[in-house]
Short mmCIF file of C-alpha atoms and ligand atoms in Angstrom, two decimals:
data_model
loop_
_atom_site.label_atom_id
_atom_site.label_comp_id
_atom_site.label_asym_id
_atom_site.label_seq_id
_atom_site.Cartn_x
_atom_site.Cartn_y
_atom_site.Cartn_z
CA UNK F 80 0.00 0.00 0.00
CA UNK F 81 1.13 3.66 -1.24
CA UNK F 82 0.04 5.97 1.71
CA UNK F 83 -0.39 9.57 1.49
CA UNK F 84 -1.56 12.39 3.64
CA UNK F 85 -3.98 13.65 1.75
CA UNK F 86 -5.29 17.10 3.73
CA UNK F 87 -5.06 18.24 7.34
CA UNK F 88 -8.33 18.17 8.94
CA UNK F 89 -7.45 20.20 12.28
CA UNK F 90 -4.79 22.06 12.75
CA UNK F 91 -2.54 22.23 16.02
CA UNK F 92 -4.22 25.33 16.86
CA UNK F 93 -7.62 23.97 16.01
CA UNK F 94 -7.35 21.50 18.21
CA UNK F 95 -5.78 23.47 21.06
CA UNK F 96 -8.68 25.70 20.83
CA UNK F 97 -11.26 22.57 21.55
CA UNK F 98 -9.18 20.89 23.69
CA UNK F 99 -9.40 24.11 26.02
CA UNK F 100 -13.11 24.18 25.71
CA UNK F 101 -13.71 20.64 26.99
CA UNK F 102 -11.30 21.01 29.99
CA UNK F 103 -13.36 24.19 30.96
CA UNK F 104 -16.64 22.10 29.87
CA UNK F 105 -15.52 19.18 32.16
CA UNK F 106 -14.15 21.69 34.92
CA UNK F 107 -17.40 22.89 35.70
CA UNK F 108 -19.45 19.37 35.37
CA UNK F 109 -17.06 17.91 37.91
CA UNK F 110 -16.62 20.97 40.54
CA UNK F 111 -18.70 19.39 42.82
CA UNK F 112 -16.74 15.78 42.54
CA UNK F 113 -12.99 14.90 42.22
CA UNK F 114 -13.17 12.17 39.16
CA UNK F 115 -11.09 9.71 38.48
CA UNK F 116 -9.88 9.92 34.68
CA UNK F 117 -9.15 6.84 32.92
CA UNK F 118 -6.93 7.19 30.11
CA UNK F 119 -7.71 4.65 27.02
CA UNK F 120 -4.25 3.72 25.69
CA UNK F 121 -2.12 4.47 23.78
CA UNK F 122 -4.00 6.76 21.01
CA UNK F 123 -5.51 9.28 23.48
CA UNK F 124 -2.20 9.56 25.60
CA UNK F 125 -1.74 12.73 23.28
CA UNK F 126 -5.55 14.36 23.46
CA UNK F 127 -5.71 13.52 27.44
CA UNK F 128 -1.67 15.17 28.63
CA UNK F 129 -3.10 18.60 26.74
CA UNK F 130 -7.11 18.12 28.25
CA UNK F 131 -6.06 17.20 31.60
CA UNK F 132 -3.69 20.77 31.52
CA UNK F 133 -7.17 22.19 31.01
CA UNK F 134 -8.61 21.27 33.72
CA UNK F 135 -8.86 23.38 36.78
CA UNK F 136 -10.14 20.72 39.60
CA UNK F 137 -8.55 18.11 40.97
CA UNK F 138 -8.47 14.35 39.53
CA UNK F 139 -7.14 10.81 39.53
CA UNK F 140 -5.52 9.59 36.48
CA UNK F 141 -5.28 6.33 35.63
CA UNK F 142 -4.39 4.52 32.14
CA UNK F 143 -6.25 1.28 30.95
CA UNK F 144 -4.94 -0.17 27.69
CA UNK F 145 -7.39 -1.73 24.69
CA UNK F 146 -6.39 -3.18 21.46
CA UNK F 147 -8.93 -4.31 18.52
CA UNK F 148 -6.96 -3.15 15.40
CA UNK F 149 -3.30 -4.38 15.27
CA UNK F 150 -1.65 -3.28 12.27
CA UNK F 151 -5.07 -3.20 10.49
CA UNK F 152 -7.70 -0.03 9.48
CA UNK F 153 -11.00 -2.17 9.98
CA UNK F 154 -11.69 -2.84 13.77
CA UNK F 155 -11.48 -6.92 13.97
CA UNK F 156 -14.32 -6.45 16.77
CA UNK F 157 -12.82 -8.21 19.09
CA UNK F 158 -11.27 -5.82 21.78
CA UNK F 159 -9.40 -6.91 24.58
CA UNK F 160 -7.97 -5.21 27.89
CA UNK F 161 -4.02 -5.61 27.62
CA UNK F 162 -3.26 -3.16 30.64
CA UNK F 163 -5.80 -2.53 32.95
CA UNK F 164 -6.60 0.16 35.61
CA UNK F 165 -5.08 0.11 39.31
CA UNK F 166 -7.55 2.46 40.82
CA UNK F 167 -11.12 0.95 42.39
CA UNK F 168 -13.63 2.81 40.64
CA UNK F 169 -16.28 1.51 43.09
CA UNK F 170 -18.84 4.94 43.87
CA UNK F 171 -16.55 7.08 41.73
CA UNK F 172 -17.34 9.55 39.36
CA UNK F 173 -15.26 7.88 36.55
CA UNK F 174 -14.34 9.65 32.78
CA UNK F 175 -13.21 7.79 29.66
CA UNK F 176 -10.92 9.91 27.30
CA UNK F 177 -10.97 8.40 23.88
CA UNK F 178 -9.26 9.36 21.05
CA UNK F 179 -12.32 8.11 18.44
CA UNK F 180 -15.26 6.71 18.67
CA UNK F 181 -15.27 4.64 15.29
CA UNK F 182 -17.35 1.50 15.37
CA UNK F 183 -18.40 1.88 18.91
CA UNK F 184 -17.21 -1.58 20.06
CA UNK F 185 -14.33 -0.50 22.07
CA UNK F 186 -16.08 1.96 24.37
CA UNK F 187 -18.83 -0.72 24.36
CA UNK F 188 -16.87 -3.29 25.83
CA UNK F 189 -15.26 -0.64 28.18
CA UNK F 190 -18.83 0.52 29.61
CA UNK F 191 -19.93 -2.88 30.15
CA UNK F 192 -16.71 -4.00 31.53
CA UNK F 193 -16.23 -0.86 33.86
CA UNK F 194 -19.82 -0.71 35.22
CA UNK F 195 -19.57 -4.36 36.64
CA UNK F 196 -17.54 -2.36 39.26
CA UNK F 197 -20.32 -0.17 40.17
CA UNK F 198 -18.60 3.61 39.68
CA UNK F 199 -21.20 6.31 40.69
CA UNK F 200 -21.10 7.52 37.51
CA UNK F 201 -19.49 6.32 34.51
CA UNK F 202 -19.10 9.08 30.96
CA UNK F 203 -17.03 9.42 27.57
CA UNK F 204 -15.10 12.17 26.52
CA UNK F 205 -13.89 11.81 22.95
CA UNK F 206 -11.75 14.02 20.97
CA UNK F 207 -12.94 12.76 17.36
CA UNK F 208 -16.53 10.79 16.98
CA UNK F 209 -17.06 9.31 13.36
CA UNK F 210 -20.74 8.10 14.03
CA UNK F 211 -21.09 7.07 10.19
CA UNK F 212 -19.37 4.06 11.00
CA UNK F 213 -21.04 2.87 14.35
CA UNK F 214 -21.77 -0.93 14.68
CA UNK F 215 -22.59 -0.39 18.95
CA UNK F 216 -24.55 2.65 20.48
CA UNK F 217 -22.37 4.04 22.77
CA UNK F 218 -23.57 7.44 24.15
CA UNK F 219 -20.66 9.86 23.84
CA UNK F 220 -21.00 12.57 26.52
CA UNK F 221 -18.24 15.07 25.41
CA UNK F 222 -17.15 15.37 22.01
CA UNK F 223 -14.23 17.75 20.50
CA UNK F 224 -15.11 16.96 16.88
CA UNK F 225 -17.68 15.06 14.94
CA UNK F 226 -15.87 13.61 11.25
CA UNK F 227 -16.66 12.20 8.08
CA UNK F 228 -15.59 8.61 7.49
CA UNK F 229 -12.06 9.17 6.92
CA UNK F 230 -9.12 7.27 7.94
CA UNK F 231 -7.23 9.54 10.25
CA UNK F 232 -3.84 9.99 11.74
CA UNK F 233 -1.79 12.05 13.72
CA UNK F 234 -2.11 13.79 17.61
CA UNK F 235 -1.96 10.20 18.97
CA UNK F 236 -3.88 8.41 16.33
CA UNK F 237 -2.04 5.63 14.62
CA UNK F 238 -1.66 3.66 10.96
CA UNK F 239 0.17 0.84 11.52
CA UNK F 240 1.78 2.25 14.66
CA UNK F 241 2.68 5.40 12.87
CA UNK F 242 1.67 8.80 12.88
CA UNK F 243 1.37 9.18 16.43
CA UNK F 244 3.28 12.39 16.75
CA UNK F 245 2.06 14.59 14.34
CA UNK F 246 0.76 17.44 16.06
CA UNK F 247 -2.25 17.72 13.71
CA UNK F 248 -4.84 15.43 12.67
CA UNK F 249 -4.30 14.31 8.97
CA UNK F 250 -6.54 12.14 6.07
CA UNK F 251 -4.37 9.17 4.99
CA UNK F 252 -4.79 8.02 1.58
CA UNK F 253 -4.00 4.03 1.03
CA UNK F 254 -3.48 3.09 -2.51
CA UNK F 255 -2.66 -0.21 -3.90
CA UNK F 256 0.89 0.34 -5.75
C1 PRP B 591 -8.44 2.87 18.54
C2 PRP B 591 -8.85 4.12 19.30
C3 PRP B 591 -10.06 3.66 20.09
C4 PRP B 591 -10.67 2.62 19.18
C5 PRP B 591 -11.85 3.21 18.47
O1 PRP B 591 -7.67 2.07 19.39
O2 PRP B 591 -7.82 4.58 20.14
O3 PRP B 591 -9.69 3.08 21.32
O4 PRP B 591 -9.68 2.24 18.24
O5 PRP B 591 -12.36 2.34 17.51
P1 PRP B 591 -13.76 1.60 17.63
O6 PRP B 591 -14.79 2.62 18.02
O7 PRP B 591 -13.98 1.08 16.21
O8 PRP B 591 -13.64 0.49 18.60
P2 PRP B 591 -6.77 0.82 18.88
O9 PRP B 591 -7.50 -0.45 19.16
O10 PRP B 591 -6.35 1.05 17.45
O11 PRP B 591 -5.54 0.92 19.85
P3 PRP B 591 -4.47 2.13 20.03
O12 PRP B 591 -5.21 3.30 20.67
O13 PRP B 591 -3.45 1.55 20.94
O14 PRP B 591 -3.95 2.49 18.65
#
């Protein structure tokens, strides 16, 4: 496969811009709480080091890692837990930061799996939703952008374990060569 980036959808700025907005968004819906943010690795490691500089209350941070796409672009829809989370979220209010919400299936699994520990309150915070594409209903409480069906890259999002560090989000073009 030939792969090109094709446009950048949001700038570095762009995104700095929303990213603010959330923390102050999430700042006020959580004055009254101190939540415990779990971090859904490794894709939103980029969005969740800016949002959580937003934020002007105090938090927990913890990291749980997923997998369902390996080197591929189509979700296999099987997702599994390969680092979980060393905090109880038993009566806590708990956030998910997610880089994208694609098919839905991760996040699904993570709701059903993380509820069986009875937090007080469990929501999602997403940078990038792509709800053309959703095989599970997931209800996505926070949400920096909605997008197109593209295949995207860059601030943390990954093609074949690349891309990661761009500090913009870019289209990537696969061609057959
Ligand atoms: C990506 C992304 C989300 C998930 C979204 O993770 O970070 O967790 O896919 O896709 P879905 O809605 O179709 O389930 P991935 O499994 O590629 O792992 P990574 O973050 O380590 O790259």
């Amino acid at each position: 496969m030939r792969e090109t980036i094709e446009s950048q959808l949001y700038s570095r700025e762009a995104i700095a811009a929303r990213v603010k907005e959330l923390g102050q968004q999430l700042s006020r819906d959580y004055a009254e709480s101190e939540p415990l943010v779990v971090v859904v690795l490794k894709g939103s490691a980029m969005f969740a080091s800016d949002l959580l500089r937003e934020l002007s209350i105090d938090v927990e941070v913890d990291y749980i890692g997923t997998s369902s796409y390996g080197d591929a672009t189509e979700s296999s829809g099987h997702v599994r837990i390969v680092k979980d989370i060393g905090a109880s979220l038993q009566g806590r209010h708990v956030i998910i930061i997610e880089d994208i919400v694609d098919t839905g299936l991760t996040l699904d699994y993570l709701l059903r799996t993380l509820n069986l520990r009875e937090p007080a309150s469990l929501k999602i915070c997403a940078l990038l939703d792509k709800p053309s594409r959703r095989r599970a209903e997931v209800p996505v409480d926070y949400i920096g952008f909605s997008i197109d069906d593209h295949f995207v890259i860059g601030y943390g999002l990954d093609y074949a374990s690349r891309y990661r560090n761009l500090p913009y989000i870019g289209v990537l073009k696969l061609e057959a060569e």
